[in-house]
XYZ file of C-alpha atoms in Angstrom:
139
model
C 137.648 110.428 94.968
C 134.834 107.999 94.407
C 131.344 109.344 93.733
C 128.353 107.463 95.067
C 126.143 108.713 92.268
C 127.596 107.945 88.828
C 125.362 110.512 87.136
C 126.618 113.302 89.385
C 130.156 112.090 88.799
C 129.633 112.409 85.028
C 128.152 115.873 85.515
C 131.173 116.945 87.564
C 133.560 115.569 84.932
C 131.647 117.391 82.187
C 131.683 120.628 84.203
C 135.442 120.365 84.792
C 136.061 119.590 81.123
C 133.913 122.558 80.061
C 135.836 124.787 82.478
C 139.077 123.680 80.887
C 137.747 124.437 77.400
C 135.931 127.701 78.155
C 138.393 129.197 80.566
C 138.126 130.942 83.943
C 135.626 133.604 82.775
C 132.827 130.976 82.672
C 133.854 129.279 85.914
C 131.156 130.858 88.120
C 128.411 130.012 85.599
C 129.564 126.400 85.346
C 129.804 126.029 89.134
C 126.317 127.525 89.592
C 124.933 125.131 86.987
C 126.544 122.136 88.657
C 125.309 123.202 92.119
C 121.760 123.554 90.795
C 121.928 119.990 89.507
C 123.211 118.785 92.888
C 120.420 120.652 94.716
C 117.778 119.164 92.408
C 119.246 115.732 92.974
C 119.190 116.196 96.750
C 115.633 117.566 96.704
C 114.264 114.694 94.608
C 114.105 112.091 97.421
C 112.537 114.672 99.744
C 109.923 115.484 97.107
C 109.183 111.801 96.631
C 108.894 111.297 100.387
C 106.603 114.320 100.697
C 104.404 113.102 97.848
C 104.243 109.610 99.360
C 103.265 110.953 102.792
C 100.569 113.183 101.355
C 99.216 110.278 99.300
C 99.152 108.090 102.409
C 97.263 110.799 104.314
C 94.723 111.134 101.501
C 94.245 107.358 101.417
C 93.753 107.219 105.183
C 91.239 110.060 105.020
C 89.381 108.352 102.178
C 89.276 105.053 104.063
C 87.975 106.632 107.244
C 85.322 108.552 105.319
C 84.166 105.485 103.402
C 84.000 103.111 106.360
C 80.773 103.304 108.358
C 80.982 104.037 112.052
C 81.563 100.778 113.882
C 79.278 100.049 116.819
C 80.829 99.760 120.242
C 80.814 95.998 120.205
C 80.469 93.430 117.489
C 78.230 90.442 117.958
C 81.232 88.200 118.645
C 82.526 90.519 121.380
C 79.124 90.707 123.087
C 78.588 86.954 122.754
C 82.054 86.228 124.143
C 81.456 88.519 127.114
C 78.155 86.772 127.836
C 79.726 83.320 127.678
C 82.569 84.341 129.989
C 80.041 85.828 132.421
C 78.037 82.603 132.532
C 81.155 80.449 132.937
C 82.343 82.606 135.831
C 78.841 82.695 137.340
C 79.031 79.019 138.357
C 82.051 79.276 140.681
C 80.952 82.697 141.963
C 77.547 81.262 142.862
C 79.145 78.312 144.622
C 81.487 80.566 146.594
C 78.619 82.888 147.540
C 76.386 80.027 148.739
C 79.228 78.325 150.632
C 80.194 81.493 152.494
C 76.907 83.368 153.038
C 74.063 81.094 152.002
C 71.249 82.509 149.900
C 72.376 86.074 150.616
C 75.783 85.302 149.079
C 74.068 83.831 146.007
C 71.950 86.966 145.581
C 74.965 89.258 145.956
C 76.992 87.211 143.434
C 74.202 87.310 140.859
C 73.563 91.028 141.425
C 77.258 91.594 140.663
C 77.102 89.441 137.522
C 73.944 91.174 136.293
C 75.443 94.600 137.093
C 78.633 93.930 135.134
C 76.636 92.675 132.152
C 74.278 95.660 132.319
C 77.182 98.115 132.262
C 78.735 96.268 129.335
C 75.436 96.207 127.458
C 74.852 99.920 128.131
C 77.683 100.731 125.734
C 75.670 99.259 122.852
C 72.360 100.928 123.639
C 71.532 103.510 120.971
C 70.224 106.111 123.426
C 73.395 105.801 125.519
C 75.580 106.372 122.446
C 73.741 109.529 121.378
C 74.576 111.398 124.548
C 77.618 113.532 124.030
C 80.003 114.757 126.660
C 79.276 118.412 127.398
C 81.853 120.688 125.844
C 84.054 122.762 128.073
C 86.634 125.486 127.692
C 89.357 122.828 127.614
C 88.072 121.164 124.438
C 89.785 122.286 121.249
């Protein structure tokens, strides 16, 4: 028999040697002592894992409490959206004019302005303050 844990193997050898020296009347006490050591050994990794998980939860809670609320869009995100809108506006304008004349141009630009207005509405402070009405389904 080969033990994976040398310390437990030494404990087992010591328990068996003590049993041989003390006799059968102390057998149950020695076995109980050895089993307690095995249980402590088995519980140690679980305790370490539990402590690590609780420490990670505390760290995550501390980080979220210390970080300020991030706005809905950073400057780079808003700037990038604006640039993409202007780049796409050129071919959309050309397609609108080629197919429907000035009316097509107006419709294309109304769509571009509408998409940008909806995107910008997410960063307006008065739009952020409105909360969804609570219902019976909310926890």
